[in-house]
Amino acid sequence: MTDSQHVLPATDLNQPEAAVAWLRTTVAVRERAAELLARARRGESAFFTIGDETSLDDAAREVAQVTQARYAWRPIPYHSRWRHFEAGGVDRAAELDHLLGEHATPREKAKARIDLAVVSVLLDAGAGADWAYHESASDQRFTRSEGLGVASFHAFKAGLFSSDPDRPLQADAAGLRALVTDRLAQAFQVRSDNPLVGLDGRVTLLRRLGEVLAEQPAVFGTEVQRPGGLFDMLIAPEGVAVPPTATVQVHAILTLLLDSLSAIWPSANYLHRHPTALPGPGEPALALGDCWAHSAVGGEGRTHGWVPFHKLSQWLTYSLIEPFEWAGVKVEGLDALTALPEYRNGGLLLDTGVIVPRDAALLERAWQVGDEFIVEWRALTVALLDELAPIVRRHVGRSAEEMPLACILEGGTWAAGRAVAQRLRHGLPPLRIESDGTVF
């Protein structure tokens, strides 16, 4: 199934529930991103101009070179949290399999892997420049996303997120709700000389996840509520055999995540707070999450003016593809997901002159996530990486089937963005955003 097929049936977008449902589709993400890109190319953006085809090709060559250096002609894996679990050349997925035991069923393994991926992604906000994690087994030191991934893997392995000492390899509602800051700090080796940015916020987010899991037993399990319940909901209920030809659309995974977990995000973005869509009497406040207002964006009904991204939910969806595939489920429609509009992907486009600020001073100040400058930069990133993808494939000589967007990001744009930032600014991104850790 292609992304264009993930359009909701004809509905009244003046109705709040219908508007929110549409804004949770990647069709909406791409449509609003394309609208802002077309406007920038017409010269109407107050913030950016867009480089010519040469700049896009230069960026594609940068990505292709990094991809070939990393993977040569080997298969390129998906961009997902599982790459961070491979940091330092250690196969921690295999270690988890070993701990689960040879008698664990594919369903049991899938649910454990989903539990791990969900909590690890939610812990993957910026760590800060002064934090690192030392893995005693490999005697290696990890920082940034790799460090957070390795630390969360060992915390999961130790049963930090489980309420059942006899079943440590799970994350469940009771275990997450009982999580306290001191225990997470100990697991992540946080000390006065090894500070982790946003520690309290990470604990709050995981506790909120526990609350949301407990409130939805129909999705996450009637006896023990786990993120892994998504597998049962999407593939086959517990006690029903997984069909040997089981399939799932990747957008169905994203939709279930957005519909079931939207309450965990602390964002103050609610549909009724849109300046052109005030709530009526008794109208509910519907959380939008990673969805932001931009004055130049149109749209029908209550969707008018909103630009959705759902970056962390899409990052989580990318990270769940492999747990489903390893369980024998074919995941289809991978390119329904969009590029992830964050520091590395969006920074690559700034650093290679594809996205050009009208005033260099715009990159010197600190921005809020909801500022139109940031909203527009993120939208341009989504739209331009869709254009970049076929050029990268041409340079590396791979087809769309061999190299879906999930592999281009991994090969890829994220790695190239980090490499260019390292070359230009010792790894720092080209702009500064003050964030609570739930978007960047």
Tab-separated table of C-alpha atoms in Angstrom:
chain	number	residue	atom	x	y	z
A	1	MET	CA	0.000	0.000	0.000
A	2	THR	CA	1.313	3.443	-0.876
A	3	ASP	CA	1.136	6.534	1.280
A	4	SER	CA	-1.562	8.000	-0.939
A	5	GLN	CA	-3.869	5.160	0.080
A	6	HIS	CA	-3.757	6.164	3.732
A	7	VAL	CA	-6.365	8.876	3.199
A	8	LEU	CA	-9.359	8.834	5.496
A	9	PRO	CA	-12.809	8.414	3.950
A	10	ALA	CA	-14.580	11.636	3.011
A	11	THR	CA	-15.479	13.274	6.297
A	12	ASP	CA	-16.380	16.637	7.794
A	13	LEU	CA	-13.110	18.193	8.914
A	14	ASN	CA	-15.079	20.818	10.829
A	15	GLN	CA	-15.698	18.037	13.352
A	16	PRO	CA	-12.863	17.983	15.914
A	17	GLU	CA	-12.468	14.185	16.015
A	18	ALA	CA	-12.293	13.970	12.216
A	19	ALA	CA	-9.780	16.820	12.035
A	20	VAL	CA	-7.516	15.184	14.618
A	21	ALA	CA	-7.733	11.828	12.811
A	22	TRP	CA	-6.647	13.468	9.547
A	23	LEU	CA	-3.804	15.359	11.228
A	24	ARG	CA	-2.532	11.992	12.508
A	25	THR	CA	-1.910	10.709	8.971
A	26	THR	CA	1.364	10.975	7.105
A	27	VAL	CA	-0.662	12.184	4.131
A	28	ALA	CA	-1.348	15.292	6.224
A	29	VAL	CA	2.332	15.582	7.183
A	30	ARG	CA	3.413	15.491	3.534
A	31	GLU	CA	0.623	17.738	2.267
A	32	ARG	CA	1.375	20.563	4.714
A	33	ALA	CA	5.132	20.177	4.236
A	34	ALA	CA	4.740	20.399	0.453
A	35	GLU	CA	2.601	23.513	0.845
A	36	LEU	CA	5.340	25.323	2.779
A	37	LEU	CA	8.044	24.147	0.354
A	38	ALA	CA	6.107	25.445	-2.650
A	39	ARG	CA	5.641	28.768	-0.863
A	40	ALA	CA	9.378	29.022	-0.085
A	41	ARG	CA	10.239	28.281	-3.718
A	42	ARG	CA	7.946	31.109	-4.795
A	43	GLY	CA	10.049	33.424	-2.629
A	44	GLU	CA	7.215	34.042	-0.154
A	45	SER	CA	8.872	32.698	3.008
A	46	ALA	CA	10.034	35.273	5.522
A	47	PHE	CA	12.693	32.865	6.793
A	48	PHE	CA	14.134	30.710	4.004
A	49	THR	CA	15.026	30.409	0.363
A	50	ILE	CA	15.595	27.060	-1.346
A	51	GLY	CA	18.803	26.185	-3.172
A	52	ASP	CA	18.788	25.103	-6.803
A	53	GLU	CA	19.021	21.540	-8.115
A	54	THR	CA	22.802	21.643	-7.734
A	55	SER	CA	22.552	22.016	-3.966
A	56	LEU	CA	20.117	19.104	-3.738
A	57	ASP	CA	22.460	16.958	-5.812
A	58	ASP	CA	25.413	17.990	-3.628
A	59	ALA	CA	23.483	16.934	-0.544
A	60	ALA	CA	22.583	13.631	-2.217
A	61	ARG	CA	26.245	12.986	-3.048
A	62	GLU	CA	27.173	13.644	0.587
A	63	VAL	CA	24.571	11.102	1.707
A	64	ALA	CA	25.646	8.590	-0.951
A	65	GLN	CA	29.299	8.823	0.085
A	66	VAL	CA	28.475	8.242	3.738
A	67	THR	CA	26.152	5.369	2.830
A	68	GLN	CA	28.745	3.630	0.682
A	69	ALA	CA	31.434	4.123	3.312
A	70	ARG	CA	29.222	2.538	5.960
A	71	TYR	CA	27.570	-0.240	4.002
A	72	ALA	CA	29.397	-0.603	0.642
A	73	TRP	CA	27.230	-3.172	-1.151
A	74	ARG	CA	25.886	-4.797	1.998
A	75	PRO	CA	22.160	-4.520	2.751
A	76	ILE	CA	21.320	-1.243	4.480
A	77	PRO	CA	19.282	-1.750	7.654
A	78	TYR	CA	16.332	0.379	8.702
A	79	HIS	CA	16.794	3.598	10.633
A	80	SER	CA	15.685	2.461	14.069
A	81	ARG	CA	16.546	2.208	17.726
A	82	TRP	CA	17.974	-1.246	17.044
A	83	ARG	CA	21.013	0.347	15.398
A	84	HIS	CA	21.859	1.974	18.738
A	85	PHE	CA	21.568	-1.440	20.412
A	86	GLU	CA	24.431	-2.482	18.093
A	87	ALA	CA	26.746	0.301	19.324
A	88	GLY	CA	30.345	-0.722	19.779
A	89	GLY	CA	29.902	-3.792	17.614
A	90	VAL	CA	27.872	-5.656	20.261
A	91	ASP	CA	24.802	-7.633	19.121
A	92	ARG	CA	22.469	-6.847	22.010
A	93	ALA	CA	19.401	-8.091	20.101
A	94	ALA	CA	21.004	-11.540	20.126
A	95	GLU	CA	21.758	-11.103	23.825
A	96	LEU	CA	18.071	-10.374	24.473
A	97	ASP	CA	17.098	-13.470	22.478
A	98	HIS	CA	19.446	-15.574	24.579
A	99	LEU	CA	17.963	-14.193	27.804
A	100	LEU	CA	14.409	-14.870	26.603
A	101	GLY	CA	15.387	-18.495	26.090
A	102	GLU	CA	15.017	-21.020	23.326
A	103	HIS	CA	11.473	-21.901	24.389
A	104	ALA	CA	10.131	-18.357	23.974
A	105	THR	CA	7.607	-18.159	21.139
A	106	PRO	CA	7.912	-15.641	18.294
A	107	ARG	CA	4.999	-13.729	19.869
A	108	GLU	CA	6.710	-13.603	23.273
A	109	LYS	CA	9.937	-12.410	21.696
A	110	ALA	CA	8.086	-9.774	19.656
A	111	LYS	CA	6.324	-8.400	22.714
A	112	ALA	CA	9.581	-8.173	24.690
A	113	ARG	CA	11.289	-6.407	21.779
A	114	ILE	CA	8.369	-3.977	21.447
A	115	ASP	CA	8.470	-3.262	25.189
A	116	LEU	CA	12.193	-2.525	24.959
A	117	ALA	CA	11.900	-0.343	21.848
A	118	VAL	CA	9.055	1.751	23.278
A	119	VAL	CA	10.725	2.620	26.591
A	120	SER	CA	14.098	3.136	24.924
A	121	VAL	CA	12.733	5.537	22.301
A	122	LEU	CA	10.888	7.506	24.967
A	123	LEU	CA	14.178	7.854	26.855
A	124	ASP	CA	15.963	9.082	23.716
A	125	ALA	CA	15.866	12.838	24.287
A	126	GLY	CA	19.124	14.802	24.168
A	127	ALA	CA	21.536	13.557	26.846
A	128	GLY	CA	23.645	16.693	27.106
A	129	ALA	CA	27.343	17.096	26.413
A	130	ASP	CA	28.570	15.935	29.834
A	131	TRP	CA	26.875	12.535	30.165
A	132	ALA	CA	28.232	9.124	29.184
A	133	TYR	CA	27.465	5.487	29.933
A	134	HIS	CA	30.145	2.891	30.644
A	135	GLU	CA	29.210	-0.652	29.681
A	136	SER	CA	31.162	-2.961	31.956
A	137	ALA	CA	30.700	-6.090	29.826
A	138	SER	CA	32.373	-4.549	26.778
A	139	ASP	CA	34.430	-1.962	28.694
A	140	GLN	CA	33.215	0.713	26.268
A	141	ARG	CA	32.007	4.271	26.870
A	142	PHE	CA	28.975	5.551	24.960
A	143	THR	CA	27.487	9.039	24.665
A	144	ARG	CA	24.457	10.677	23.013
A	145	SER	CA	21.806	8.418	21.465
A	146	GLU	CA	24.056	5.368	21.475
A	147	GLY	CA	24.704	5.802	25.197
A	148	LEU	CA	21.014	6.221	25.957
A	149	GLY	CA	20.233	3.153	23.869
A	150	VAL	CA	22.814	0.967	25.606
A	151	ALA	CA	21.844	2.278	29.065
A	152	SER	CA	18.135	1.650	28.439
A	153	PHE	CA	18.921	-1.858	27.155
A	154	HIS	CA	20.697	-2.768	30.389
A	155	ALA	CA	17.981	-1.127	32.508
A	156	PHE	CA	15.384	-3.217	30.663
A	157	LYS	CA	17.491	-6.361	31.062
A	158	ALA	CA	17.681	-5.711	34.821
A	159	GLY	CA	13.881	-5.493	35.092
A	160	LEU	CA	13.691	-1.765	35.875
A	161	PHE	CA	10.420	-1.345	33.974
A	162	SER	CA	8.738	-4.597	35.093
A	163	SER	CA	6.516	-5.066	38.142
A	164	ASP	CA	7.183	-8.820	38.231
A	165	PRO	CA	10.607	-9.923	39.556
A	166	ASP	CA	10.062	-13.299	37.900
A	167	ARG	CA	9.537	-11.613	34.493
A	168	PRO	CA	12.178	-8.886	34.248
A	169	LEU	CA	12.238	-8.747	30.424
A	170	GLN	CA	9.099	-6.685	30.042
A	171	ALA	CA	7.773	-3.177	30.577
A	172	ASP	CA	4.324	-3.031	32.133
A	173	ALA	CA	1.928	-0.432	33.465
A	174	ALA	CA	2.548	-1.145	37.144
A	175	GLY	CA	6.315	-1.187	36.756
A	176	LEU	CA	6.370	2.062	34.814
A	177	ARG	CA	4.029	3.866	37.213
A	178	ALA	CA	6.271	2.846	40.114
A	179	LEU	CA	9.444	4.189	38.496
A	180	VAL	CA	11.282	6.786	40.589
A	181	THR	CA	14.000	9.205	39.586
A	182	ASP	CA	16.661	7.708	41.835
A	183	ARG	CA	16.349	4.259	40.241
A	184	LEU	CA	16.579	5.598	36.695
A	185	ALA	CA	19.514	7.789	37.725
A	186	GLN	CA	21.327	4.759	39.143
A	187	ALA	CA	20.633	2.698	36.008
A	188	PHE	CA	21.953	5.499	33.782
A	189	GLN	CA	25.008	6.099	35.995
A	190	VAL	CA	23.975	9.689	36.728
A	191	ARG	CA	26.229	11.473	39.211
A	192	SER	CA	27.261	15.040	39.907
A	193	ASP	CA	30.191	14.541	37.529
A	194	ASN	CA	28.027	12.659	34.970
A	195	PRO	CA	24.805	14.696	34.688
A	196	LEU	CA	21.972	13.648	32.363
A	197	VAL	CA	19.809	16.451	30.992
A	198	GLY	CA	16.073	16.137	31.703
A	199	LEU	CA	16.219	13.160	34.063
A	200	ASP	CA	13.014	14.108	35.893
A	201	GLY	CA	11.211	14.660	32.603
A	202	ARG	CA	12.185	11.189	31.383
A	203	VAL	CA	10.766	9.607	34.515
A	204	THR	CA	7.567	11.627	34.187
A	205	LEU	CA	7.143	10.504	30.585
A	206	LEU	CA	7.571	6.817	31.464
A	207	ARG	CA	5.201	7.105	34.423
A	208	ARG	CA	2.670	8.743	32.128
A	209	LEU	CA	3.155	5.835	29.713
A	210	GLY	CA	2.300	3.466	32.568
A	211	GLU	CA	-0.916	5.385	33.264
A	212	VAL	CA	-1.951	5.290	29.617
A	213	LEU	CA	-1.239	1.556	29.352
A	214	ALA	CA	-3.357	0.869	32.434
A	215	GLU	CA	-6.268	2.883	31.047
A	216	GLN	CA	-6.466	0.814	27.827
A	217	PRO	CA	-6.608	-2.908	28.659
A	218	ALA	CA	-8.383	-3.618	25.360
A	219	VAL	CA	-5.210	-2.546	23.526
A	220	PHE	CA	-2.387	-3.396	25.904
A	221	GLY	CA	-3.648	-6.481	27.776
A	222	THR	CA	-6.376	-7.219	30.307
A	223	GLU	CA	-4.146	-8.784	32.972
A	224	VAL	CA	-0.748	-7.136	32.439
A	225	GLN	CA	-0.714	-4.007	30.294
A	226	ARG	CA	2.438	-3.858	28.145
A	227	PRO	CA	3.449	-1.891	25.038
A	228	GLY	CA	3.921	-5.320	23.466
A	229	GLY	CA	0.149	-5.654	23.483
A	230	LEU	CA	0.306	-3.737	20.207
A	231	PHE	CA	1.383	-7.017	18.582
A	232	ASP	CA	-1.746	-8.829	19.764
A	233	MET	CA	-3.944	-5.919	18.711
A	234	LEU	CA	-2.500	-5.666	15.198
A	235	ILE	CA	-1.733	-9.298	14.344
A	236	ALA	CA	-3.752	-11.827	16.381
A	237	PRO	CA	-5.182	-11.908	19.920
A	238	GLU	CA	-3.378	-13.848	22.619
A	239	GLY	CA	-4.290	-17.501	22.259
A	240	VAL	CA	-4.867	-17.228	18.506
A	241	ALA	CA	-2.077	-18.518	16.289
A	242	VAL	CA	-0.186	-15.931	14.256
A	243	PRO	CA	-1.031	-16.606	10.589
A	244	PRO	CA	2.005	-17.814	8.607
A	245	THR	CA	1.279	-15.097	6.034
A	246	ALA	CA	0.570	-12.325	8.549
A	247	THR	CA	1.020	-8.779	7.274
A	248	VAL	CA	0.650	-5.307	8.748
A	249	GLN	CA	0.731	-1.887	7.155
A	250	VAL	CA	3.376	0.339	8.721
A	251	HIS	CA	0.859	3.200	8.822
A	252	ALA	CA	-1.453	0.990	10.898
A	253	ILE	CA	1.314	0.716	13.501
A	254	LEU	CA	1.739	4.503	13.530
A	255	THR	CA	-2.006	5.124	13.740
A	256	LEU	CA	-2.416	2.782	16.705
A	257	LEU	CA	0.511	4.462	18.466
A	258	LEU	CA	-0.932	7.929	17.878
A	259	ASP	CA	-4.455	6.926	18.870
A	260	SER	CA	-3.469	4.999	21.998
A	261	LEU	CA	-0.434	6.900	23.317
A	262	SER	CA	-1.232	10.534	22.475
A	263	ALA	CA	-1.983	11.316	26.121
A	264	ILE	CA	1.626	10.713	27.203
A	265	TRP	CA	2.939	13.821	25.432
A	266	PRO	CA	3.020	16.948	27.625
A	267	SER	CA	2.637	19.275	24.625
A	268	ALA	CA	0.102	22.048	25.122
A	269	ASN	CA	-1.141	21.728	21.549
A	270	TYR	CA	-4.869	21.107	21.570
A	271	LEU	CA	-7.221	21.527	18.667
A	272	HIS	CA	-9.434	24.016	20.465
A	273	ARG	CA	-6.449	26.328	21.079
A	274	HIS	CA	-6.018	27.045	17.387
A	275	PRO	CA	-6.664	30.777	16.948
A	276	THR	CA	-9.176	30.197	14.144
A	277	ALA	CA	-10.960	27.247	15.774
A	278	LEU	CA	-12.210	28.177	19.232
A	279	PRO	CA	-14.054	25.459	21.152
A	280	GLY	CA	-17.822	25.345	21.228
A	281	PRO	CA	-19.866	24.719	24.388
A	282	GLY	CA	-18.809	21.439	25.955
A	283	GLU	CA	-16.343	20.697	23.159
A	284	PRO	CA	-13.479	18.375	24.215
A	285	ALA	CA	-9.862	19.490	24.166
A	286	LEU	CA	-8.168	17.051	21.792
A	287	ALA	CA	-4.387	16.638	22.105
A	288	LEU	CA	-2.457	17.034	18.849
A	289	GLY	CA	1.058	16.229	20.072
A	290	ASP	CA	3.829	17.101	17.604
A	291	CYS	CA	1.599	19.336	15.494
A	292	TRP	CA	2.105	23.103	15.280
A	293	ALA	CA	0.442	26.233	13.975
A	294	HIS	CA	1.804	28.200	11.004
A	295	SER	CA	0.061	31.345	9.774
A	296	ALA	CA	0.791	30.667	6.086
A	297	VAL	CA	-0.798	27.198	6.005
A	298	GLY	CA	-4.336	26.660	4.780
A	299	GLY	CA	-6.470	23.539	4.991
A	300	GLU	CA	-10.047	22.467	5.350
A	301	GLY	CA	-12.144	22.869	8.470
A	302	ARG	CA	-10.454	22.472	11.824
A	303	THR	CA	-7.189	21.346	10.166
A	304	HIS	CA	-6.641	24.895	8.893
A	305	GLY	CA	-3.280	26.310	9.964
A	306	TRP	CA	-1.877	23.131	11.504
A	307	VAL	CA	1.379	21.445	10.428
A	308	PRO	CA	1.750	17.874	11.806
A	309	PHE	CA	5.024	15.955	12.147
A	310	HIS	CA	4.670	13.215	14.825
A	311	LYS	CA	8.425	12.775	14.729
A	312	LEU	CA	8.936	10.673	17.869
A	313	SER	CA	5.908	8.504	17.081
A	314	GLN	CA	7.306	7.897	13.600
A	315	TRP	CA	10.782	7.198	15.060
A	316	LEU	CA	9.094	4.647	17.318
A	317	THR	CA	7.232	3.162	14.343
A	318	TYR	CA	10.491	2.788	12.406
A	319	SER	CA	11.896	1.038	15.499
A	320	LEU	CA	9.000	-1.446	15.620
A	321	ILE	CA	9.348	-2.679	12.030
A	322	GLU	CA	12.033	-5.205	12.928
A	323	PRO	CA	10.268	-6.720	15.978
A	324	PHE	CA	7.284	-7.471	13.722
A	325	GLU	CA	9.468	-8.797	10.902
A	326	TRP	CA	11.536	-10.983	13.249
A	327	ALA	CA	8.245	-12.561	14.385
A	328	GLY	CA	7.462	-13.548	10.789
A	329	VAL	CA	5.092	-10.652	10.041
A	330	LYS	CA	5.539	-8.860	6.726
A	331	VAL	CA	5.469	-5.089	7.230
A	332	GLU	CA	4.196	-3.331	4.122
A	333	GLY	CA	4.057	0.256	2.867
A	334	LEU	CA	7.314	1.391	4.497
A	335	ASP	CA	7.475	4.617	2.496
A	336	ALA	CA	4.193	5.725	4.032
A	337	LEU	CA	6.335	7.070	6.877
A	338	THR	CA	8.089	10.389	6.344
A	339	ALA	CA	11.606	11.585	7.012
A	340	LEU	CA	12.182	12.599	10.618
A	341	PRO	CA	12.434	16.398	10.919
A	342	GLU	CA	15.118	16.845	13.560
A	343	TYR	CA	18.661	18.154	14.047
A	344	ARG	CA	20.575	15.707	11.853
A	345	ASN	CA	18.260	15.428	8.854
A	346	GLY	CA	17.255	19.084	8.889
A	347	GLY	CA	20.769	20.160	9.801
A	348	LEU	CA	22.148	18.364	6.743
A	349	LEU	CA	19.903	20.441	4.478
A	350	LEU	CA	20.992	23.680	6.150
A	351	ASP	CA	24.675	22.755	6.078
A	352	THR	CA	24.622	21.758	2.383
A	353	GLY	CA	22.794	24.902	1.247
A	354	VAL	CA	19.530	23.206	0.269
A	355	ILE	CA	17.659	25.265	2.871
A	356	VAL	CA	19.096	28.795	3.128
A	357	PRO	CA	18.127	31.243	5.907
A	358	ARG	CA	17.353	34.728	4.596
A	359	ASP	CA	19.459	36.142	7.438
A	360	ALA	CA	22.402	34.247	8.959
A	361	ALA	CA	21.498	35.779	12.323
A	362	LEU	CA	18.450	33.482	12.410
A	363	LEU	CA	20.813	30.618	13.214
A	364	GLU	CA	22.415	32.455	16.129
A	365	ARG	CA	19.438	32.814	18.453
A	366	ALA	CA	17.586	30.152	20.463
A	367	TRP	CA	14.139	29.101	19.267
A	368	GLN	CA	11.084	27.453	20.774
A	369	VAL	CA	9.714	24.289	19.139
A	370	GLY	CA	6.484	26.051	18.205
A	371	ASP	CA	8.101	29.112	16.579
A	372	GLU	CA	7.159	29.434	12.909
A	373	PHE	CA	10.841	29.464	11.944
A	374	ILE	CA	11.279	25.959	13.421
A	375	VAL	CA	7.923	24.679	12.152
A	376	GLU	CA	8.816	25.790	8.635
A	377	TRP	CA	12.358	24.366	8.779
A	378	ARG	CA	10.957	21.008	9.857
A	379	ALA	CA	8.314	21.043	7.111
A	380	LEU	CA	10.914	21.874	4.461
A	381	THR	CA	13.019	18.987	5.775
A	382	VAL	CA	10.186	16.477	5.299
A	383	ALA	CA	9.356	17.649	1.781
A	384	LEU	CA	12.944	18.005	0.561
A	385	LEU	CA	14.074	14.609	1.837
A	386	ASP	CA	11.291	13.050	-0.243
A	387	GLU	CA	12.895	14.786	-3.240
A	388	LEU	CA	16.395	13.808	-2.138
A	389	ALA	CA	15.602	10.087	-1.816
A	390	PRO	CA	15.500	9.138	-5.533
A	391	ILE	CA	18.683	11.136	-6.196
A	392	VAL	CA	20.515	9.246	-3.441
A	393	ARG	CA	19.305	5.925	-4.864
A	394	ARG	CA	20.636	6.894	-8.270
A	395	HIS	CA	24.052	7.768	-6.849
A	396	VAL	CA	24.380	4.489	-4.940
A	397	GLY	CA	22.821	2.376	-7.682
A	398	ARG	CA	19.997	0.884	-5.637
A	399	SER	CA	16.285	0.578	-6.335
A	400	ALA	CA	13.447	1.877	-4.187
A	401	GLU	CA	12.746	-1.721	-3.139
A	402	GLU	CA	16.357	-2.176	-1.994
A	403	MET	CA	16.511	1.240	-0.382
A	404	PRO	CA	13.203	2.522	1.012
A	405	LEU	CA	13.198	5.808	2.881
A	406	ALA	CA	13.836	3.939	6.159
A	407	CYS	CA	17.203	2.804	4.728
A	408	ILE	CA	18.051	6.185	3.199
A	409	LEU	CA	17.660	7.756	6.647
A	410	GLU	CA	19.979	5.146	8.159
A	411	GLY	CA	22.513	4.978	5.317
A	412	GLY	CA	22.157	7.907	5.108
A	413	THR	CA	20.819	11.337	5.822
A	414	TRP	CA	21.050	11.069	9.612
A	415	ALA	CA	24.650	9.841	9.530
A	416	ALA	CA	25.618	12.443	6.922
A	417	GLY	CA	24.005	15.189	9.002
A	418	ARG	CA	26.060	14.138	11.999
A	419	ALA	CA	29.261	13.893	9.910
A	420	VAL	CA	28.840	17.353	8.384
A	421	ALA	CA	28.041	18.873	11.776
A	422	GLN	CA	31.184	17.279	13.186
A	423	ARG	CA	33.226	18.717	10.336
A	424	LEU	CA	31.791	22.217	10.684
A	425	ARG	CA	31.028	22.677	14.394
A	426	HIS	CA	32.492	19.742	16.342
A	427	GLY	CA	29.107	17.982	16.133
A	428	LEU	CA	26.836	20.816	17.225
A	429	PRO	CA	23.690	21.325	15.112
A	430	PRO	CA	23.393	24.480	12.975
A	431	LEU	CA	20.589	25.955	15.093
A	432	ARG	CA	19.468	25.971	18.711
A	433	ILE	CA	16.084	24.855	19.999
A	434	GLU	CA	14.878	25.012	23.593
A	435	SER	CA	12.950	21.753	23.951
A	436	ASP	CA	11.427	19.665	26.733
A	437	GLY	CA	12.788	16.478	25.185
A	438	THR	CA	9.493	15.266	23.694
A	439	VAL	CA	10.193	16.596	20.181
A	440	PHE	CA	14.007	16.843	19.869
